[in-house]
PDB file of C-alpha atoms in Angstrom:
ATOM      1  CA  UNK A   1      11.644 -22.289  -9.108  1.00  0.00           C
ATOM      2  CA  UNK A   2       9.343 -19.573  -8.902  1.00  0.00           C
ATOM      3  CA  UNK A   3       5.744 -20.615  -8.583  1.00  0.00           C
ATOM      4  CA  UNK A   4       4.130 -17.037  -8.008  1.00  0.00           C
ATOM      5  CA  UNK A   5       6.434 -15.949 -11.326  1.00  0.00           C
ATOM      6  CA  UNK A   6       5.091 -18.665 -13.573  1.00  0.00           C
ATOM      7  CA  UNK A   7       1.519 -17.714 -13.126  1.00  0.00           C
ATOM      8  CA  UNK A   8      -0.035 -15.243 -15.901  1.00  0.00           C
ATOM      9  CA  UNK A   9      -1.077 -11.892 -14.752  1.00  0.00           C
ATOM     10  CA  UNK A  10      -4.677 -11.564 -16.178  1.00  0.00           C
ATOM     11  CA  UNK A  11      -5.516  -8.204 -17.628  1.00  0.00           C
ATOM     12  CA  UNK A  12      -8.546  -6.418 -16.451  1.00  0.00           C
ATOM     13  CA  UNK A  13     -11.001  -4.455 -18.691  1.00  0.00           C
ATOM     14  CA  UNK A  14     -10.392  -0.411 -18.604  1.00  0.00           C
ATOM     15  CA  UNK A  15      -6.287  -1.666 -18.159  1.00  0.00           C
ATOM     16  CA  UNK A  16      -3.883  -0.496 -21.024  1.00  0.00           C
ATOM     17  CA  UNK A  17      -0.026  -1.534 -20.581  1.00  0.00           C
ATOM     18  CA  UNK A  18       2.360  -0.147 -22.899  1.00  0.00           C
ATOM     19  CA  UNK A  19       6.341  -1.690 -22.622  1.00  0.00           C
ATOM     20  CA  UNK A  20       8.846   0.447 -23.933  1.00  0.00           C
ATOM     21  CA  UNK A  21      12.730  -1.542 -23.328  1.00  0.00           C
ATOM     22  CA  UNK A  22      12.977  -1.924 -20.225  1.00  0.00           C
ATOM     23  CA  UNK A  23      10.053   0.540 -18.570  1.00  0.00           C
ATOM     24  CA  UNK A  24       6.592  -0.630 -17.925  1.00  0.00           C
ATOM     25  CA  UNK A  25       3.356   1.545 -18.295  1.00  0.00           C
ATOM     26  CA  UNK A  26       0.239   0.869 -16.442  1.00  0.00           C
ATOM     27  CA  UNK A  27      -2.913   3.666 -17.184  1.00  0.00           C
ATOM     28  CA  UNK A  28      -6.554   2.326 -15.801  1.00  0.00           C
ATOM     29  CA  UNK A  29      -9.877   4.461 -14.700  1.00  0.00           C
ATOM     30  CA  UNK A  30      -8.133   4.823 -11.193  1.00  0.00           C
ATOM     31  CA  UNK A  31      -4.951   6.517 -12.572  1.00  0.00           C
ATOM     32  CA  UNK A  32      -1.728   5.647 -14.401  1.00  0.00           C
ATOM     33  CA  UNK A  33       1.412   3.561 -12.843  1.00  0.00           C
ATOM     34  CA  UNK A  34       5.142   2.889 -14.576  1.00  0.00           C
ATOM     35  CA  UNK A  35       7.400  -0.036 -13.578  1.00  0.00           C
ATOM     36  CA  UNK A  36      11.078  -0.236 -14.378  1.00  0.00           C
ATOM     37  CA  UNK A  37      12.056  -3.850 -14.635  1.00  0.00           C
ATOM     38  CA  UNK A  38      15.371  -5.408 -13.921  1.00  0.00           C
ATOM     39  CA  UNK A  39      17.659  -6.084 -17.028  1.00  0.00           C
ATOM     40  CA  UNK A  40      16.960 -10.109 -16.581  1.00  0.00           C
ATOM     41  CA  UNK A  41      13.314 -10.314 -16.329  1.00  0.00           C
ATOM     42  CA  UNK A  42      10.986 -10.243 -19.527  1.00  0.00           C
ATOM     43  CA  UNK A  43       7.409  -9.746 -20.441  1.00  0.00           C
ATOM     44  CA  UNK A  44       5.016 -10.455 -22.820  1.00  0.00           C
ATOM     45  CA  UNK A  45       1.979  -9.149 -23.766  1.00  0.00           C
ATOM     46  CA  UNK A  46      -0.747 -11.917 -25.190  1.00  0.00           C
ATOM     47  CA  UNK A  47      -3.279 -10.278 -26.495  1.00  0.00           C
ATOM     48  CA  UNK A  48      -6.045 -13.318 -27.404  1.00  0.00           C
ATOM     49  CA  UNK A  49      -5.942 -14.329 -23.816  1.00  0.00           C
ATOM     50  CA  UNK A  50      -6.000 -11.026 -22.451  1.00  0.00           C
ATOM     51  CA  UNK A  51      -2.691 -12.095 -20.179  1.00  0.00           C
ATOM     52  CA  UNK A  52       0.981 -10.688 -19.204  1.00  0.00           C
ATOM     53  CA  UNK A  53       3.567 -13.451 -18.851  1.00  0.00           C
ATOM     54  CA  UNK A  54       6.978 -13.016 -16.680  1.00  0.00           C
ATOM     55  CA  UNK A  55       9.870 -14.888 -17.309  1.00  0.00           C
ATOM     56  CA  UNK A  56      13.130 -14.561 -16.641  1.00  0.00           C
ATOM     57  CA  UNK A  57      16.227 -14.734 -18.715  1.00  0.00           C
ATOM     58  CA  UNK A  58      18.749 -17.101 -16.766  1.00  0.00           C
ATOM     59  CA  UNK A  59      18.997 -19.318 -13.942  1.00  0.00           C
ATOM     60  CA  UNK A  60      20.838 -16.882 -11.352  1.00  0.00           C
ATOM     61  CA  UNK A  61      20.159 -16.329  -8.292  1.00  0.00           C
ATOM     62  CA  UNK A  62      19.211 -12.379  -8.900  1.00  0.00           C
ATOM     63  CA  UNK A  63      17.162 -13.252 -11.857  1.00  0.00           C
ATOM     64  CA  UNK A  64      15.492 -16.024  -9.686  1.00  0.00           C
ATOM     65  CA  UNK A  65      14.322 -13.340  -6.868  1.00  0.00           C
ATOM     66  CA  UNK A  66      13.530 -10.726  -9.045  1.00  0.00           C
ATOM     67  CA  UNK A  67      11.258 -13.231 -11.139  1.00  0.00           C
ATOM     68  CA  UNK A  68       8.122 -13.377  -8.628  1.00  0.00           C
ATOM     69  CA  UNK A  69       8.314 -10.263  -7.504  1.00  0.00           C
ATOM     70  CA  UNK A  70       8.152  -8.881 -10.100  1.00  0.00           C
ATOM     71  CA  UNK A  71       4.909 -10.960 -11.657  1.00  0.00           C
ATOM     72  CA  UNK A  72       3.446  -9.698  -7.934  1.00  0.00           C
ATOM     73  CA  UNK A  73       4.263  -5.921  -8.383  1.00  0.00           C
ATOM     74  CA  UNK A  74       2.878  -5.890 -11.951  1.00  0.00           C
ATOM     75  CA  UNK A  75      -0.642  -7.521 -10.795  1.00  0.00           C
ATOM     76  CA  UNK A  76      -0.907  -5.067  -8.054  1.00  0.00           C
ATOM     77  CA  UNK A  77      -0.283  -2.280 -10.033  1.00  0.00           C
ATOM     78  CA  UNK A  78      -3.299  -3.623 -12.590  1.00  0.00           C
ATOM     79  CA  UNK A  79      -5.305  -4.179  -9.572  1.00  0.00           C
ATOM     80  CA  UNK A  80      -4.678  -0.441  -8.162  1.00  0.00           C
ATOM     81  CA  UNK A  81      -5.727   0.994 -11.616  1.00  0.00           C
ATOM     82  CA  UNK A  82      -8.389  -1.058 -12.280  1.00  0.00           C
ATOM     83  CA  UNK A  83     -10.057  -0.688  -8.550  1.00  0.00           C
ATOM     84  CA  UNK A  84      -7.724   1.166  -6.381  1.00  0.00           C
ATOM     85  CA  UNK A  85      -6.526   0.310  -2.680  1.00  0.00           C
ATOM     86  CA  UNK A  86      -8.205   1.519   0.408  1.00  0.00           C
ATOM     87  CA  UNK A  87      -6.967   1.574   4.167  1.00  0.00           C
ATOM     88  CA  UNK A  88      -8.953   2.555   7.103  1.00  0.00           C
ATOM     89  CA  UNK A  89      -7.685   3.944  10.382  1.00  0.00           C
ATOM     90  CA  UNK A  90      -9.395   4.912  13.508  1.00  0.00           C
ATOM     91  CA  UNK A  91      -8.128   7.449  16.115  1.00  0.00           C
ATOM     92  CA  UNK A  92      -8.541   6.068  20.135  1.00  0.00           C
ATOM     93  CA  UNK A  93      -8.800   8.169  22.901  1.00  0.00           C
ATOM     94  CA  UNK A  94     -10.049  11.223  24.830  1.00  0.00           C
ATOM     95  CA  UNK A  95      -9.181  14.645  22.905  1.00  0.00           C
ATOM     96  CA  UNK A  96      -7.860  12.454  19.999  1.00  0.00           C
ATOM     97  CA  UNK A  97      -8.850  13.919  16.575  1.00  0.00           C
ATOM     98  CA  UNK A  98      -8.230  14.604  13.245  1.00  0.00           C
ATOM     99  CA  UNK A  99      -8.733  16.420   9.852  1.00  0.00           C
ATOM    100  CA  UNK A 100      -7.576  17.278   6.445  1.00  0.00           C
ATOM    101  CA  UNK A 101      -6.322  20.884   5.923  1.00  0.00           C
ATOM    102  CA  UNK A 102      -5.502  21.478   2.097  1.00  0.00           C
ATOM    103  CA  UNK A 103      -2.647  19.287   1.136  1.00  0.00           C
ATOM    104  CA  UNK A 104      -2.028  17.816   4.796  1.00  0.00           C
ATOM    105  CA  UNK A 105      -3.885  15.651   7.482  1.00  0.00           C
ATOM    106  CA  UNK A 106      -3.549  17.444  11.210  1.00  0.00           C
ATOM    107  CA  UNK A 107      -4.067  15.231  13.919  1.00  0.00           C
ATOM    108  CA  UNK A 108      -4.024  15.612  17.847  1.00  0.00           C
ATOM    109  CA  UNK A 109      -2.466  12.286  19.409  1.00  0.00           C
ATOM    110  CA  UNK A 110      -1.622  13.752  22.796  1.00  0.00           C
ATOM    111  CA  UNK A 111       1.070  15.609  22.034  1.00  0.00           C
ATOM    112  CA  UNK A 112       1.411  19.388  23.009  1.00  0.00           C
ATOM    113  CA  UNK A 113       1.319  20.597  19.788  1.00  0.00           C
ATOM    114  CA  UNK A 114      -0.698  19.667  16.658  1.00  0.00           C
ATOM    115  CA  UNK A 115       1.274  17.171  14.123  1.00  0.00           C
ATOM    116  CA  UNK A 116       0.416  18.336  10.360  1.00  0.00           C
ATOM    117  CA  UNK A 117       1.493  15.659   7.672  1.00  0.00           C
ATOM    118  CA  UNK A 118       1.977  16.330   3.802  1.00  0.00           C
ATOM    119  CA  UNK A 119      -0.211  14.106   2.150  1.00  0.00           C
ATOM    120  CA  UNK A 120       1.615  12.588  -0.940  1.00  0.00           C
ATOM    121  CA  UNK A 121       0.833  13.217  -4.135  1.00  0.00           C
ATOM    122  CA  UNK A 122      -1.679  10.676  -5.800  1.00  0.00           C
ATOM    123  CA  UNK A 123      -3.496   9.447  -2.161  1.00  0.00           C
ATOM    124  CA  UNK A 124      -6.952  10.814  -1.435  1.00  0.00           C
ATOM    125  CA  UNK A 125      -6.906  11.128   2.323  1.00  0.00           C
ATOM    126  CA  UNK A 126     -10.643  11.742   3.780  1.00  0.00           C
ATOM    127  CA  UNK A 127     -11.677  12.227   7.393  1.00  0.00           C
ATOM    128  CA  UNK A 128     -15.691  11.281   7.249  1.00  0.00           C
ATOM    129  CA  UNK A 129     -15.330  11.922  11.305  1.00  0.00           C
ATOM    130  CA  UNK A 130     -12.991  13.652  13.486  1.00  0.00           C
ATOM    131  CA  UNK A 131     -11.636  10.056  14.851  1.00  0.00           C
ATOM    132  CA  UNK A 132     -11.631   8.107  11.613  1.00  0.00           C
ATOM    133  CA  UNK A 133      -9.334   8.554   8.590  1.00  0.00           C
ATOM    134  CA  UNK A 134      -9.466   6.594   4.831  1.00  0.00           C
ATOM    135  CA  UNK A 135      -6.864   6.579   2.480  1.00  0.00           C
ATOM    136  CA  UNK A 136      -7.154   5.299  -1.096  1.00  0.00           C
ATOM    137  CA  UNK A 137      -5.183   5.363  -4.163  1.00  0.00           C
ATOM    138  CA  UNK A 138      -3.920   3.315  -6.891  1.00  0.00           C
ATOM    139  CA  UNK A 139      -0.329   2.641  -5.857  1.00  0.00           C
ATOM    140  CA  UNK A 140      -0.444  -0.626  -2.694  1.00  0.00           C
ATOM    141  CA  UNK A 141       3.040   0.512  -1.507  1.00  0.00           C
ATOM    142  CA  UNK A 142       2.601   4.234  -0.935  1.00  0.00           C
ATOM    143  CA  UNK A 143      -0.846   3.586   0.429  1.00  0.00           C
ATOM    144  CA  UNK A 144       0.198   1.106   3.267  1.00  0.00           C
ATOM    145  CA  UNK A 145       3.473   3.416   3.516  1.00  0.00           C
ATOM    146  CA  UNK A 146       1.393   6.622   4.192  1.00  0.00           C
ATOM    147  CA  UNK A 147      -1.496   4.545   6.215  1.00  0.00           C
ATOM    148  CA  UNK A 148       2.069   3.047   8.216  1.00  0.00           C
ATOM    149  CA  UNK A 149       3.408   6.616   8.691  1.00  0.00           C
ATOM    150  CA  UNK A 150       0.377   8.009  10.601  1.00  0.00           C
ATOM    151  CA  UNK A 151       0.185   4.746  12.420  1.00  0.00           C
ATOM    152  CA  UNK A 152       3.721   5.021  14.022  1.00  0.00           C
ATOM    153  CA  UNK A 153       2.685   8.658  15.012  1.00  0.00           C
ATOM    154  CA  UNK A 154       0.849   7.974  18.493  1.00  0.00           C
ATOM    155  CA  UNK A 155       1.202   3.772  18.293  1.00  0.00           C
ATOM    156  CA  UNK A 156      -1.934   1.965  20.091  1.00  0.00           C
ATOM    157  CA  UNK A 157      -0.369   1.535  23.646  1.00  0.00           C
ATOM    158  CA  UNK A 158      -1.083  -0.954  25.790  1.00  0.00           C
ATOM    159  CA  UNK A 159      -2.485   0.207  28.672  1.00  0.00           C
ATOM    160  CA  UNK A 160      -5.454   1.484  27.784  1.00  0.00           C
ATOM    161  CA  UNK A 161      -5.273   1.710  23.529  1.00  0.00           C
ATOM    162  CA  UNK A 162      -5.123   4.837  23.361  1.00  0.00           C
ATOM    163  CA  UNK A 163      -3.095   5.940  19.645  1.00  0.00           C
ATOM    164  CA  UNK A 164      -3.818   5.343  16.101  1.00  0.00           C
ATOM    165  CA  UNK A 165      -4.816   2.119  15.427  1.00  0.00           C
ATOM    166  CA  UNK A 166      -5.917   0.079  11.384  1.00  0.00           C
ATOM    167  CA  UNK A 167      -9.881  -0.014  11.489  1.00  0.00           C
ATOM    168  CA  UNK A 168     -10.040  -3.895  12.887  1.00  0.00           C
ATOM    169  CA  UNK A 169      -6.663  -4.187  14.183  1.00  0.00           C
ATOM    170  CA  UNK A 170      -6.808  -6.504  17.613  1.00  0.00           C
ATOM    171  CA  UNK A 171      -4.899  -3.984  20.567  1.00  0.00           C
ATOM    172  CA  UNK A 172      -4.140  -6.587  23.539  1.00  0.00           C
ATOM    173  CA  UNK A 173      -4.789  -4.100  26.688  1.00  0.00           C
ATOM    174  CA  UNK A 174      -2.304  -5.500  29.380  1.00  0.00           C
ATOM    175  CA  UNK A 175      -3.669  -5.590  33.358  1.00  0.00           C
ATOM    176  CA  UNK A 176      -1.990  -2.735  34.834  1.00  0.00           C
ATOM    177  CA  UNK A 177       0.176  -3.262  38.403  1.00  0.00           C
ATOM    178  CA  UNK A 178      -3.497  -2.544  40.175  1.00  0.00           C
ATOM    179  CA  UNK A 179      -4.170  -6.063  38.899  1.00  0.00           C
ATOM    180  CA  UNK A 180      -1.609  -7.888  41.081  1.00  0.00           C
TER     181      UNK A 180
END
């Protein structure tokens, strides 16, 4: 029994969802997100208490998976329209830096050359200093994807932290073999 999948997903003000068959439309003041389901989940709108409502059509196992997860990817696609996700990284280290150029972020990590990423279409990727980067949009996967893509970059090493790092992530610097 699901419990997450039995809970109503509450609708926020600003949200419009529109279910054609089998596809799912999310549009909010952030921007506008579509969901295909799986053939043995269902949804219902209720309009008086402003709720969706998940449930599944059998007892199989598939069905049984697919019946929280999807309750959790519809709320955080409301959420992401509504008010949008934001992640925060910081860049460690002497010469470290980065910046936005047009379409892609270019960051120096230590490497000999210059690494230039595509940013993805519907992320806003700012650089408010050369050693700090935000990234916000209304889709949770592709902005942890893209925040995890820059991360694994120039990784926060051990030694001395150097690398790319989330903006409160905990780096456990190890004693080097001076320490003996």
């Amino acid at each position: 029994m699901s419990r997450i999948g039995h809970k109503p997903v509450p609708i926020l003000s600003g949200v419009k969802i529109a279910v054609a068959g089998k596809k799912v439309s999310i549009e909010g003041p952030k921007g506008k997100l579509s969901f295909t389901m799986q053939p043995q989940i269902e949804i219902k709108i209720d309009e008086g208490a402003k709720q969706l409502v998940v449930s599944r059509k059998n007892e199989d196992r598939q069905s049984r998976a697919m019946h929280g997860t999807t309750r959790a990817l519809l709320n955080n696609m409301i959420q992401g329209v509504h008010s949008g996700y934001e992640k925060q990284l910081e860049v460690i280290g002497v010469g470290y830096v980065c910046s936005v150029k047009g379409k892609n972020i270019a960051l120096r990590v230590g490497y000999a050359n210059e690494i230039q990423k595509p940013i993805p279409v519907g992320l806003d990727v700012t650089c408010p200093d050369q050693t700090h980067i935000h990234i916000k949009g209304c889709d949770r996967q592709l902005v942890g994807q893209f925040a995890s893509e820059i991360r694994t970059l120039r990784k926060p090493e051990p030694y001395k932290g150097k690398g790319v790092r989330y903006v409160g992530e905990y780096v456990k610097i190890k004693p080097g073999k001076a320490a003996g």
